[in-house]
CSV table of C-alpha atoms and ligand atoms in Angstrom, one decimal:
chain,number,residue,atom,x,y,z
Y,152,UNK,CA,-0.3,-0.1,0.1
Y,153,UNK,CA,1.5,3.3,-0.9
Y,154,UNK,CA,0.6,6.2,1.4
Y,155,UNK,CA,1.8,10.5,1.4
Y,156,UNK,CA,2.0,11.1,5.7
Y,157,UNK,CA,1.7,15.3,5.5
Y,158,UNK,CA,2.6,16.3,9.3
Y,159,UNK,CA,1.3,19.8,9.2
Y,160,UNK,CA,3.5,21.4,12.4
Y,161,UNK,CA,6.6,19.1,11.0
Y,162,UNK,CA,9.2,20.2,13.1
Y,163,UNK,CA,7.0,20.8,16.1
Y,164,UNK,CA,7.3,19.2,19.7
Y,165,UNK,CA,4.5,16.6,18.8
Y,166,UNK,CA,6.0,15.7,15.4
Y,167,UNK,CA,9.7,14.7,17.1
Y,168,UNK,CA,9.1,13.6,20.1
Y,169,UNK,CA,6.2,11.1,19.8
Y,170,UNK,CA,4.7,10.9,15.9
Y,171,UNK,CA,8.1,10.6,14.6
Y,172,UNK,CA,9.4,7.8,17.4
Y,173,UNK,CA,6.4,6.2,17.3
Y,174,UNK,CA,6.2,5.5,13.3
Y,175,UNK,CA,10.3,4.5,13.8
Y,176,UNK,CA,8.8,2.0,16.1
Y,177,UNK,CA,6.4,0.6,13.4
Y,178,UNK,CA,9.0,0.6,11.3
Y,179,UNK,CA,11.0,-1.3,13.2
Y,180,UNK,CA,8.2,-3.9,14.5
Y,181,UNK,CA,7.7,-3.8,10.2
Y,182,UNK,CA,4.1,-2.7,10.6
Y,183,UNK,CA,4.2,0.1,8.6
Y,184,UNK,CA,3.1,-0.2,5.5
Y,185,UNK,CA,5.7,-0.1,2.1
Y,186,UNK,CA,6.6,2.5,0.0
Y,187,UNK,CA,5.5,5.3,2.6
Y,188,UNK,CA,6.5,9.1,2.5
Y,189,UNK,CA,6.5,11.0,5.6
Y,190,UNK,CA,6.2,14.7,4.8
Y,191,UNK,CA,7.0,17.6,7.0
Y,192,UNK,CA,5.5,20.6,6.1
Y,193,UNK,CA,6.8,24.1,8.1
Y,194,UNK,CA,8.0,27.1,7.9
Y,195,UNK,CA,11.6,26.8,7.8
Y,196,UNK,CA,14.0,26.7,5.2
Y,197,UNK,CA,14.9,23.4,5.1
Y,198,UNK,CA,16.1,21.2,2.4
Y,199,UNK,CA,14.8,17.1,2.5
Y,200,UNK,CA,18.8,16.1,3.7
Y,201,UNK,CA,18.6,18.7,6.9
Y,202,UNK,CA,15.2,18.1,7.6
Y,203,UNK,CA,16.3,14.1,7.9
Y,204,UNK,CA,19.4,15.8,10.4
Y,205,UNK,CA,16.8,17.6,12.5
Y,206,UNK,CA,14.6,14.5,12.9
Y,207,UNK,CA,17.7,13.3,13.6
Y,208,UNK,CA,19.0,15.2,16.4
Y,209,UNK,CA,16.1,14.7,17.9
Y,210,UNK,CA,15.5,11.3,18.0
Y,211,UNK,CA,18.7,12.1,20.7
Y,212,UNK,CA,16.7,13.7,23.0
Y,213,UNK,CA,13.9,10.1,22.4
Y,214,UNK,CA,13.5,7.5,24.8
Y,215,UNK,CA,16.8,5.2,24.4
Y,216,UNK,CA,14.8,2.2,23.6
Y,217,UNK,CA,12.8,4.1,20.9
Y,218,UNK,CA,15.8,5.5,19.3
Y,219,UNK,CA,17.3,4.0,16.4
Y,220,UNK,CA,21.0,3.5,15.6
Y,221,UNK,CA,22.2,5.2,13.0
Y,222,UNK,CA,22.4,2.2,10.6
Y,223,UNK,CA,18.4,2.2,10.9
Y,224,UNK,CA,18.2,6.3,11.2
Y,225,UNK,CA,20.3,6.1,7.6
Y,226,UNK,CA,17.3,3.3,6.6
Y,227,UNK,CA,14.5,4.9,7.9
Y,228,UNK,CA,14.9,8.8,6.9
Y,229,UNK,CA,15.2,8.0,2.7
Y,230,UNK,CA,10.9,7.7,3.8
Y,231,UNK,CA,11.3,11.8,4.9
Y,232,UNK,CA,11.3,14.4,3.3
Y,233,UNK,CA,10.0,18.6,3.4
Y,234,UNK,CA,8.0,21.2,2.5
Y,235,UNK,CA,8.2,24.6,3.0
Y,236,UNK,CA,5.2,26.5,4.1
Y,237,UNK,CA,3.7,29.3,5.6
Y,238,UNK,CA,-0.1,27.4,6.2
Y,239,UNK,CA,-1.7,31.2,6.2
Y,240,UNK,CA,-0.7,31.9,2.7
Y,241,UNK,CA,-2.9,30.2,0.2
Y,242,UNK,CA,-0.6,30.2,-2.5
Y,243,UNK,CA,1.9,28.1,-0.7
Y,244,UNK,CA,-0.3,24.9,-0.6
Y,245,UNK,CA,0.5,24.4,-4.2
Y,246,UNK,CA,4.6,23.5,-3.5
Y,247,UNK,CA,2.5,20.3,-1.2
Y,248,UNK,CA,0.3,19.9,-3.9
Y,249,UNK,CA,3.0,19.9,-6.7
Y,250,UNK,CA,5.4,17.4,-4.1
Y,251,UNK,CA,2.2,15.0,-3.7
Y,252,UNK,CA,1.5,14.3,-7.1
Y,253,UNK,CA,5.2,13.6,-7.5
Y,254,UNK,CA,3.8,9.9,-7.3
Y,255,UNK,CA,0.3,7.5,-7.1
Y,256,UNK,CA,-0.5,6.8,-3.2
Y,257,UNK,CA,-3.3,3.9,-2.1
Y,258,UNK,CA,-3.8,7.2,0.7
Y,259,UNK,CA,-2.6,10.2,2.1
Y,260,UNK,CA,-3.3,11.2,5.8
Y,261,UNK,CA,-3.0,15.1,6.4
Y,262,UNK,CA,-2.1,15.1,10.2
Y,263,UNK,CA,-3.1,18.1,11.5
Y,264,UNK,CA,-0.1,19.3,14.5
Y,265,UNK,CA,-0.4,22.8,14.2
Y,266,UNK,CA,-2.3,25.3,16.7
Y,267,UNK,CA,-5.9,25.0,16.2
Y,268,UNK,CA,-6.8,28.0,15.1
Y,269,UNK,CA,-4.8,26.7,11.7
Y,270,UNK,CA,-7.3,23.6,11.2
Y,271,UNK,CA,-9.9,26.2,9.2
Y,272,UNK,CA,-7.6,27.7,6.9
Y,273,UNK,CA,-5.4,24.3,6.1
Y,274,UNK,CA,-8.7,22.3,5.1
Y,275,UNK,CA,-10.4,25.3,3.1
Y,276,UNK,CA,-6.6,25.6,1.6
Y,277,UNK,CA,-6.3,21.0,0.9
Y,278,UNK,CA,-10.1,22.0,-0.2
Y,279,UNK,CA,-9.1,24.4,-3.0
Y,280,UNK,CA,-5.9,22.8,-3.8
Y,281,UNK,CA,-8.0,19.9,-4.5
Y,282,UNK,CA,-6.2,17.5,-2.2
Y,283,UNK,CA,-9.5,16.5,-0.3
Y,284,UNK,CA,-9.8,13.5,-2.5
Y,285,UNK,CA,-12.2,10.2,-1.7
Y,286,UNK,CA,-8.4,8.6,-0.5
Y,287,UNK,CA,-7.5,12.1,1.8
Y,288,UNK,CA,-7.7,10.8,5.4
Y,289,UNK,CA,-7.4,13.6,8.2
Y,290,UNK,CA,-5.8,13.7,11.6
Y,291,UNK,CA,-7.0,16.1,13.7
Y,292,UNK,CA,-4.6,16.7,17.0
Y,293,UNK,CA,-6.2,18.2,20.6
Y,294,UNK,CA,-7.5,20.8,22.0
Y,295,UNK,CA,-10.6,21.0,19.4
Y,296,UNK,CA,-11.7,24.2,20.4
Y,297,UNK,CA,-11.9,25.5,23.5
Y,298,UNK,CA,-15.6,25.5,24.4
Y,299,UNK,CA,-18.6,24.0,22.6
Y,300,UNK,CA,-18.8,26.7,19.9
Y,301,UNK,CA,-15.3,26.8,18.9
Y,302,UNK,CA,-15.7,23.1,18.9
Y,303,UNK,CA,-18.7,23.4,16.5
Y,304,UNK,CA,-16.8,25.9,14.0
Y,305,UNK,CA,-13.5,23.1,14.2
Y,306,UNK,CA,-16.2,20.2,12.7
Y,307,UNK,CA,-18.1,22.1,10.9
Y,308,UNK,CA,-14.9,23.6,8.8
Y,309,UNK,CA,-13.5,20.0,8.6
Y,310,UNK,CA,-17.2,18.5,7.8
Y,311,UNK,CA,-17.8,20.6,4.6
Y,312,UNK,CA,-14.3,19.6,3.0
Y,313,UNK,CA,-13.8,16.0,4.2
Y,314,UNK,CA,-16.3,13.3,5.0
Y,315,UNK,CA,-16.8,11.9,8.5
Y,316,UNK,CA,-15.3,8.6,8.4
Y,317,UNK,CA,-12.4,10.7,6.7
Y,318,UNK,CA,-11.6,12.2,9.7
Y,319,UNK,CA,-10.0,11.0,12.6
Y,320,UNK,CA,-9.2,12.9,16.1
Y,321,UNK,CA,-6.8,11.6,18.0
Y,322,UNK,CA,-7.4,11.1,21.4
Y,323,UNK,CA,-4.1,9.6,22.3
Y,324,UNK,CA,-5.9,8.1,26.0
Y,325,UNK,CA,-7.9,5.4,23.2
Y,326,UNK,CA,-4.4,4.3,21.9
Y,327,UNK,CA,-2.7,3.1,25.0
Y,328,UNK,CA,-2.8,-0.6,25.3
Y,329,UNK,CA,-4.5,-0.3,28.7
Y,330,UNK,CA,-7.1,1.1,27.3
Y,331,UNK,CA,-8.0,-1.1,24.8
Y,332,UNK,CA,-7.8,-4.4,27.7
Y,333,UNK,CA,-10.5,-2.4,29.0
Y,334,UNK,CA,-12.4,-2.5,26.6
Y,335,UNK,CA,-11.2,-6.0,26.0
Y,336,UNK,CA,-12.1,-7.1,30.0
Y,337,UNK,CA,-15.5,-5.7,29.5
Y,338,UNK,CA,-16.9,-7.2,26.2
Y,339,UNK,CA,-14.8,-9.6,25.8
Y,340,UNK,CA,-15.3,-11.3,29.0
Y,341,UNK,CA,-18.7,-13.2,30.0
Y,342,UNK,CA,-17.6,-12.5,33.9
Y,343,UNK,CA,-18.4,-8.7,35.1
Y,344,UNK,CA,-21.0,-8.6,33.3
Y,345,UNK,CA,-23.6,-9.1,35.6
Y,346,UNK,CA,-22.0,-7.4,38.2
Y,347,UNK,CA,-21.5,-4.2,36.1
Y,348,UNK,CA,-24.4,-2.8,37.3
Y,349,UNK,CA,-25.9,-0.1,40.0
Y,350,UNK,CA,-27.0,-3.1,42.2
Y,351,UNK,CA,-23.8,-4.7,42.8
Y,352,UNK,CA,-20.8,-1.1,42.6
Y,353,UNK,CA,-21.0,1.4,45.1
Y,354,UNK,CA,-19.3,3.7,43.2
Y,355,UNK,CA,-16.8,4.5,40.5
Y,356,UNK,CA,-12.8,6.3,41.1
Y,357,UNK,CA,-11.1,7.7,37.8
Y,358,UNK,CA,-7.8,9.2,38.5
Y,359,UNK,CA,-5.1,10.4,35.9
Y,360,UNK,CA,-1.8,11.7,38.5
Y,361,UNK,CA,0.8,13.3,36.7
Y,362,UNK,CA,3.9,14.4,38.6
Y,363,UNK,CA,4.9,17.0,36.3
Y,364,UNK,CA,3.8,20.6,35.9
Y,365,UNK,CA,3.1,22.4,33.0
Y,366,UNK,CA,6.9,22.4,32.3
Y,367,UNK,CA,7.5,24.5,29.1
Y,368,UNK,CA,3.7,24.8,28.3
Y,369,UNK,CA,2.8,27.2,30.5
Y,370,UNK,CA,1.6,29.6,27.8
Y,371,UNK,CA,-0.5,27.1,26.4
Y,372,UNK,CA,-2.2,25.6,29.7
Y,373,UNK,CA,-3.2,29.4,31.0
Y,374,UNK,CA,-6.0,29.1,28.2
Y,375,UNK,CA,-6.3,25.4,28.8
Y,376,UNK,CA,-6.3,24.0,32.7
Y,377,UNK,CA,-6.8,21.0,33.8
Y,378,UNK,CA,-10.7,20.6,32.7
Y,379,UNK,CA,-10.0,21.1,29.2
Y,380,UNK,CA,-7.1,19.3,28.9
Y,381,UNK,CA,-7.4,16.2,30.7
Y,382,UNK,CA,-11.4,16.1,31.5
Y,383,UNK,CA,-12.8,16.7,28.7
Y,384,UNK,CA,-11.7,14.7,26.4
Y,385,UNK,CA,-9.2,11.6,28.1
Y,386,UNK,CA,-10.8,11.3,31.2
Y,387,UNK,CA,-14.5,11.6,29.3
Y,388,UNK,CA,-13.5,9.1,26.7
Y,389,UNK,CA,-12.3,6.5,30.0
Y,390,UNK,CA,-15.7,7.1,31.3
Y,391,UNK,CA,-17.6,5.9,28.4
Y,392,UNK,CA,-15.4,2.7,28.1
Y,393,UNK,CA,-16.6,1.9,31.6
Y,394,UNK,CA,-20.0,3.1,31.6
Y,395,UNK,CA,-21.5,2.2,28.2
Y,396,UNK,CA,-23.7,-0.5,27.2
Y,397,UNK,CA,-21.8,-3.5,24.7
Y,398,UNK,CA,-22.2,-2.4,20.9
Y,399,UNK,CA,-23.4,-4.9,18.8
Y,400,UNK,CA,-20.3,-5.1,17.2
Y,401,UNK,CA,-17.4,-3.9,17.1
Y,402,UNK,CA,-17.1,-1.3,14.6
Y,403,UNK,CA,-16.4,2.1,14.7
Y,404,UNK,CA,-19.8,3.8,14.8
Y,405,UNK,CA,-21.0,1.4,16.8
Y,406,UNK,CA,-18.7,1.8,19.5
Y,407,UNK,CA,-19.2,5.3,18.9
Y,408,UNK,CA,-22.7,5.5,19.1
Y,409,UNK,CA,-22.7,3.6,22.5
Y,410,UNK,CA,-19.9,6.0,23.6
Y,411,UNK,CA,-22.4,8.8,23.1
Y,412,UNK,CA,-25.1,7.7,25.3
Y,413,UNK,CA,-23.2,8.1,27.8
Y,414,UNK,CA,-22.3,11.3,27.6
Y,415,UNK,CA,-25.7,12.3,27.1
Y,416,UNK,CA,-26.8,10.4,30.2
Y,417,UNK,CA,-24.5,12.3,32.3
Y,418,UNK,CA,-26.3,14.4,35.1
Y,419,UNK,CA,-26.5,18.0,34.3
Y,420,UNK,CA,-25.0,20.7,36.5
Y,421,UNK,CA,-27.3,22.4,39.0
Y,422,UNK,CA,-26.1,25.5,40.5
Y,423,UNK,CA,-25.9,23.4,43.8
Y,424,UNK,CA,-23.8,19.9,41.9
Y,425,UNK,CA,-21.3,23.1,40.3
Y,426,UNK,CA,-20.7,24.2,43.8
Y,427,UNK,CA,-20.8,20.6,45.4
Y,428,UNK,CA,-19.2,18.3,43.1
Y,429,UNK,CA,-16.6,19.9,41.5
Y,430,UNK,CA,-13.0,21.1,42.9
Y,431,UNK,CA,-10.8,23.1,41.4
Y,432,UNK,CA,-7.0,23.1,42.4
Y,433,UNK,CA,-3.5,24.7,41.5
Y,434,UNK,CA,-0.4,23.8,42.3
Y,435,UNK,CA,1.4,26.0,45.1
Y,436,UNK,CA,5.5,25.7,45.8
Y,437,UNK,CA,6.3,22.0,46.9
Y,438,UNK,CA,8.5,18.3,46.5
Y,439,UNK,CA,8.2,15.6,44.4
Y,440,UNK,CA,10.4,12.8,44.5
Y,441,UNK,CA,12.2,14.7,47.1
Y,442,UNK,CA,13.1,17.3,44.6
Y,443,UNK,CA,11.7,20.9,45.5
Y,444,UNK,CA,9.6,22.6,42.7
Y,445,UNK,CA,8.0,25.6,41.9
Y,446,UNK,CA,4.4,26.5,42.7
Y,447,UNK,CA,2.0,26.9,38.9
Y,448,UNK,CA,1.9,31.0,39.6
Y,449,UNK,CA,5.7,30.9,39.3
Y,450,UNK,CA,6.4,28.6,36.0
Y,451,UNK,CA,7.5,30.4,32.8
Y,452,UNK,CA,4.5,31.9,30.9
Y,453,UNK,CA,2.0,32.0,33.6
Y,454,UNK,CA,0.5,35.2,34.8
Y,455,UNK,CA,1.0,35.6,38.6
Y,456,UNK,CA,-2.7,35.9,39.2
Y,457,UNK,CA,-3.5,33.2,37.7
Y,458,UNK,CA,-7.1,31.1,38.3
Y,459,UNK,CA,-6.0,28.3,35.7
Y,460,UNK,CA,-6.7,25.6,37.1
Y,461,UNK,CA,-4.3,22.4,37.5
Y,462,UNK,CA,-6.5,20.1,39.4
Y,463,UNK,CA,-9.9,19.1,38.8
Y,464,UNK,CA,-12.0,16.9,40.6
Y,465,UNK,CA,-15.5,16.0,39.9
Y,466,UNK,CA,-19.1,14.0,41.0
Y,467,UNK,CA,-21.0,13.1,38.9
Y,468,UNK,CA,-23.9,10.6,37.3
Y,469,UNK,CA,-25.2,8.5,34.5
Y,470,UNK,CA,-28.8,8.7,34.1
Y,471,UNK,CA,-29.9,5.6,33.2
Y,472,UNK,CA,-31.3,2.1,34.4
Y,473,UNK,CA,-28.0,0.9,34.8
Y,474,UNK,CA,-26.1,3.4,36.6
Y,475,UNK,CA,-28.4,5.4,38.1
Y,476,UNK,CA,-27.5,6.9,41.6
Y,477,UNK,CA,-23.9,5.4,41.2
Y,478,UNK,CA,-21.4,8.3,41.8
Y,479,UNK,CA,-18.8,8.0,39.0
Y,480,UNK,CA,-15.6,10.5,40.4
Y,481,UNK,CA,-12.8,12.4,37.9
Y,482,UNK,CA,-10.0,13.1,39.8
Y,483,UNK,CA,-7.1,15.2,37.6
Y,484,UNK,CA,-3.6,16.7,38.5
Y,485,UNK,CA,-0.4,18.2,37.6
Y,486,UNK,CA,2.1,17.6,40.3
Y,487,UNK,CA,0.7,15.5,42.0
Y,488,UNK,CA,2.1,12.5,44.6
Y,489,UNK,CA,3.0,10.8,41.6
Y,490,UNK,CA,2.9,9.5,37.8
Y,491,UNK,CA,-0.4,7.0,37.5
Y,492,UNK,CA,-4.2,5.9,36.1
Y,493,UNK,CA,-6.3,3.9,37.3
Y,494,UNK,CA,-9.9,3.6,37.6
Y,495,UNK,CA,-11.1,1.9,40.9
Y,496,UNK,CA,-14.7,0.0,40.8
Y,497,UNK,CA,-16.0,-0.1,44.0
Y,498,UNK,CA,-18.0,-3.1,45.0
Y,499,UNK,CA,-21.0,-3.0,47.5
Y,500,UNK,CA,-20.4,-4.9,50.5
Y,501,UNK,CA,-22.0,-8.3,51.2
Y,502,UNK,CA,-25.8,-7.6,52.0
Y,503,UNK,CA,-25.3,-9.2,55.4
Y,504,UNK,CA,-22.2,-9.9,57.4
Y,505,UNK,CA,-21.0,-12.9,59.3
Y,506,UNK,CA,-16.9,-12.2,59.3
Y,507,UNK,CA,-15.8,-9.2,60.2
Y,508,UNK,CA,-13.7,-7.0,57.0
Y,509,UNK,CA,-11.3,-5.0,57.8
Y,510,UNK,CA,-12.6,-1.2,58.7
Y,511,UNK,CA,-16.0,-1.4,56.4
Y,512,UNK,CA,-14.1,-2.3,53.4
Y,513,UNK,CA,-15.1,-4.1,50.2
Y,514,UNK,CA,-14.1,-5.7,46.9
Y,515,UNK,CA,-12.6,-3.5,44.3
Y,516,UNK,CA,-11.4,-4.5,40.6
Y,517,UNK,CA,-8.6,-2.2,40.2
Y,518,UNK,CA,-8.0,-1.2,36.2
Y,519,UNK,CA,-4.8,-0.2,36.1
Y,520,UNK,CA,-4.0,2.1,33.1
Y,521,UNK,CA,-0.3,3.9,33.6
Y,522,UNK,CA,2.9,3.5,34.2
Y,523,UNK,CA,1.5,-0.5,35.4
Y,524,UNK,CA,-0.9,-1.9,32.8
Y,525,UNK,CA,-3.0,-4.4,34.3
Y,526,UNK,CA,-5.9,-6.0,36.7
Y,527,UNK,CA,-6.2,-6.1,40.5
Y,528,UNK,CA,-9.0,-7.9,42.1
Y,529,UNK,CA,-9.6,-7.3,46.0
Y,530,UNK,CA,-10.9,-10.1,47.9
Y,531,UNK,CA,-11.2,-11.1,51.4
Y,532,UNK,CA,-9.7,-14.8,52.4
Y,533,UNK,CA,-9.5,-16.5,55.7
Y,534,UNK,CA,-5.9,-15.9,57.1
Y,535,UNK,CA,-4.2,-18.5,59.2
Y,536,UNK,CA,-2.5,-15.9,61.9
Y,537,UNK,CA,-2.6,-16.7,65.2
Y,538,UNK,CA,-3.9,-13.9,66.2
Y,539,UNK,CA,-7.1,-13.8,64.2
Y,540,UNK,CA,-7.6,-17.7,64.7
Y,541,UNK,CA,-10.9,-17.1,66.4
Y,542,UNK,CA,-12.1,-14.0,65.5
Y,543,UNK,CA,-13.9,-14.3,62.0
Y,544,UNK,CA,-11.6,-11.4,61.0
Y,545,UNK,CA,-10.6,-11.9,57.4
Y,546,UNK,CA,-7.7,-10.4,55.6
Y,547,UNK,CA,-7.4,-8.8,52.8
Y,548,UNK,CA,-6.1,-10.5,49.7
Y,549,UNK,CA,-5.3,-10.0,45.8
Y,550,UNK,CA,-5.6,-10.9,41.9
Y,551,UNK,CA,-2.6,-9.4,39.8
Y,552,UNK,CA,-2.6,-9.7,36.8
Y,553,UNK,CA,0.3,-7.6,35.1
Y,554,UNK,CA,-0.6,-7.4,31.3
Y,555,UNK,CA,3.2,-5.5,30.9
Y,556,UNK,CA,4.8,-9.0,31.9
Y,557,UNK,CA,2.1,-11.0,29.8
Y,558,UNK,CA,2.6,-9.2,26.9
Y,559,UNK,CA,5.6,-6.8,27.3
Y,560,UNK,CA,7.8,-6.6,24.4
Y,561,UNK,CA,4.7,-7.4,22.5
Y,562,UNK,CA,3.1,-3.9,23.1
Y,563,UNK,CA,2.4,-1.2,20.8
Y,564,UNK,CA,2.5,2.1,22.0
Y,565,UNK,CA,-0.1,4.6,21.5
Y,566,UNK,CA,1.0,6.2,18.8
Y,567,UNK,CA,1.8,3.9,16.8
Y,568,UNK,CA,-1.2,1.9,17.7
Y,569,UNK,CA,-3.1,5.1,15.8
Y,570,UNK,CA,-1.1,5.9,13.3
Y,571,UNK,CA,-1.6,2.5,12.3
Y,572,UNK,CA,-4.9,2.8,12.3
Y,573,UNK,CA,-5.3,6.0,10.1
Y,574,UNK,CA,-3.0,4.3,7.7
Y,575,UNK,CA,-5.6,1.2,8.0
Y,576,UNK,CA,-8.6,3.8,7.9
Y,577,UNK,CA,-9.3,2.1,11.3
Y,578,UNK,CA,-11.9,4.8,13.3
Y,579,UNK,CA,-12.3,2.5,16.2
Y,580,UNK,CA,-10.6,4.1,18.2
Y,581,UNK,CA,-10.8,7.8,17.0
Y,582,UNK,CA,-13.4,10.5,18.6
Y,583,UNK,CA,-16.5,11.2,16.4
Y,584,UNK,CA,-17.8,15.1,16.2
Y,585,UNK,CA,-21.0,14.5,18.0
Y,586,UNK,CA,-19.3,12.5,21.1
Y,587,UNK,CA,-16.7,15.6,21.4
Y,588,UNK,CA,-19.5,18.1,21.3
Y,589,UNK,CA,-21.4,16.4,23.3
Y,590,UNK,CA,-18.4,16.2,25.8
Y,591,UNK,CA,-18.1,20.2,25.4
Y,592,UNK,CA,-22.1,20.7,26.4
Y,593,UNK,CA,-21.6,18.7,29.4
Y,594,UNK,CA,-18.2,21.0,30.8
Y,595,UNK,CA,-19.5,24.0,29.5
Y,596,UNK,CA,-21.2,25.2,32.7
Y,597,UNK,CA,-18.6,24.2,34.7
Y,598,UNK,CA,-16.1,26.6,32.6
Y,599,UNK,CA,-19.4,29.0,33.3
Y,600,UNK,CA,-19.8,28.7,37.1
Y,601,UNK,CA,-15.6,29.1,37.2
Y,602,UNK,CA,-15.5,32.3,34.9
Y,603,UNK,CA,-18.1,33.9,37.1
Y,604,UNK,CA,-16.6,32.5,41.0
Y,605,UNK,CA,-14.0,35.4,42.3
Y,606,UNK,CA,-12.4,32.8,44.6
Y,607,UNK,CA,-10.5,31.1,42.3
Y,608,UNK,CA,-8.9,27.2,42.3
Y,609,UNK,CA,-7.5,25.8,46.3
Y,610,UNK,CA,-4.2,25.8,46.7
Y,611,UNK,CA,-2.2,22.5,46.9
Y,612,UNK,CA,1.2,21.2,47.6
Y,613,UNK,CA,3.0,20.0,44.8
Y,614,UNK,CA,3.6,16.8,45.4
Y,615,UNK,CA,0.3,15.8,47.2
Y,616,UNK,CA,-2.6,14.6,46.0
Y,617,UNK,CA,-4.5,17.5,45.5
Y,618,UNK,CA,-6.3,20.1,47.7
Y,619,UNK,CA,-8.6,18.7,51.1
Y,620,UNK,CA,-11.6,19.5,49.5
Y,621,UNK,CA,-11.4,16.6,46.7
Y,622,UNK,CA,-11.5,14.5,49.7
Y,623,UNK,CA,-14.2,16.2,51.7
Y,624,UNK,CA,-16.2,16.0,48.7
Y,625,UNK,CA,-16.0,12.3,48.7
Y,626,UNK,CA,-15.7,11.5,52.0
Y,627,UNK,CA,-19.5,13.5,52.0
Y,628,UNK,CA,-20.9,10.3,50.4
Y,629,UNK,CA,-18.9,8.0,52.5
Y,630,UNK,CA,-16.6,7.3,50.5
Y,631,UNK,CA,-12.5,8.1,50.2
Y,632,UNK,CA,-9.9,8.1,47.4
Y,633,UNK,CA,-8.0,4.8,47.1
Y,634,UNK,CA,-4.8,6.4,48.7
Y,635,UNK,CA,-6.4,7.2,51.9
Y,636,UNK,CA,-7.9,4.0,52.6
W,260,BG6,C1,-2.2,15.5,26.9
W,260,BG6,C2,-2.3,17.3,27.8
W,260,BG6,O1,-3.2,15.3,26.0
W,260,BG6,O2,-1.8,14.6,28.2
W,260,BG6,C3,-1.2,17.1,28.7
W,260,BG6,O3,-2.0,18.0,27.3
W,260,BG6,C4,-0.6,15.5,29.5
W,260,BG6,O4,-1.3,17.7,29.4
W,260,BG6,C5,-0.7,14.5,28.8
W,260,BG6,O5,0.2,15.3,29.8
W,260,BG6,C6,-0.9,13.1,29.7
W,260,BG6,O6,-0.4,12.1,28.6
W,260,BG6,P1,0.2,10.6,29.4
W,260,BG6,O7,0.0,9.7,28.2
W,260,BG6,O8,1.5,11.0,29.6
W,260,BG6,O9,-0.9,10.5,30.7
């Protein structure tokens, strides 16, 4: 299959940090289709050879295992070429059209890894040059807008030029092996399905914690914040994967229809729930891994009076037969105590106690997403220790399935997987416009509430689990976050 893959923003961070290493891995694993060209597009005046050198230099900053040696890079570099273009100039697109006309291909992928403000122009100009043929696919990187209206405007502009089945909206969480395992666990096994409902589940907690701060992205983050950066997309996609009904088959639209229903069933916000069930925080100076780190307000590119949130915890419910009344908690933040993402399914306690379970605990299924990938099922057993031999006191035990150990070297990284899916035309792991719009519709009242609230986010020390208000919120329901048990 001959393909041309065009990276708009070809010299940008995402391309050299994530996309090129992912393509190189696919090349190394021999899964990248033959006869491909990777065309970087950027403003800098570079020849093909200079672009290859730039990418080679950048590879030196990539994680060792994913770095090519010089011989491997020389072979991979044959695929790379470069087109200089100022994307805001309509005349510039002719250069790209000429480059693409050099050869016949089965597919052309246009990957927009640029500022979203350019998405509309790029699509219009591609159409003006006749580059929106049926064999073209377009990939859109987040953020796709900053609210519902701007998201719709982008979707509308792209939709005028490309059909929905040509549009690949990336949420890189969906490409993670652990997230695909979540679908596999739910829909490839019958074991949990009868328990996967309000009658058996007391609450569900989604945690996505990062140790890093905003790093060099202060300017971007100032206008984004954790709600737009992590909740509107990644966290809601995880919630959908957990809560959706089994799709009728594994086709993209069957899966996306079910996710959409979950988003539509999320309880609408009220003035009370906006105050009681949403906590925003901002990291202050603290210690991460024993190292002193500055607070958000002292980061480069950040307004010293900023109200931008670096942490969100919220509680919601899904108003349908399966989930009515079950609290779903979402929590995400930067500069937290450790880097980990997991989902905790807390089951209800036994209906009648004949044993003594340790301090109100019940069964829990922990779905580890990162850095560990696996499942942990927490149960109780009659321990044989002398101390509790006559007390009916049970001991916690757990089953631990480690997918990294089981599948280790065969695993494919998120961007590698997603890029191969684009080349293959598989939309399963990409987000449809209506899903995205529904997610924006749901987060928008929170954004409006915050913009009218002069109090601003609550500070938390870097290296902790966020403001205490997040613990108080969940404690009001009689539950606690996993690290507090
Ligand atoms: C990105 C956000 O979408 O996801 C970043 O813009 C965040 O702010 C990143 O750090 C987290 O991704 P991962 O894969 O490291 O959990």
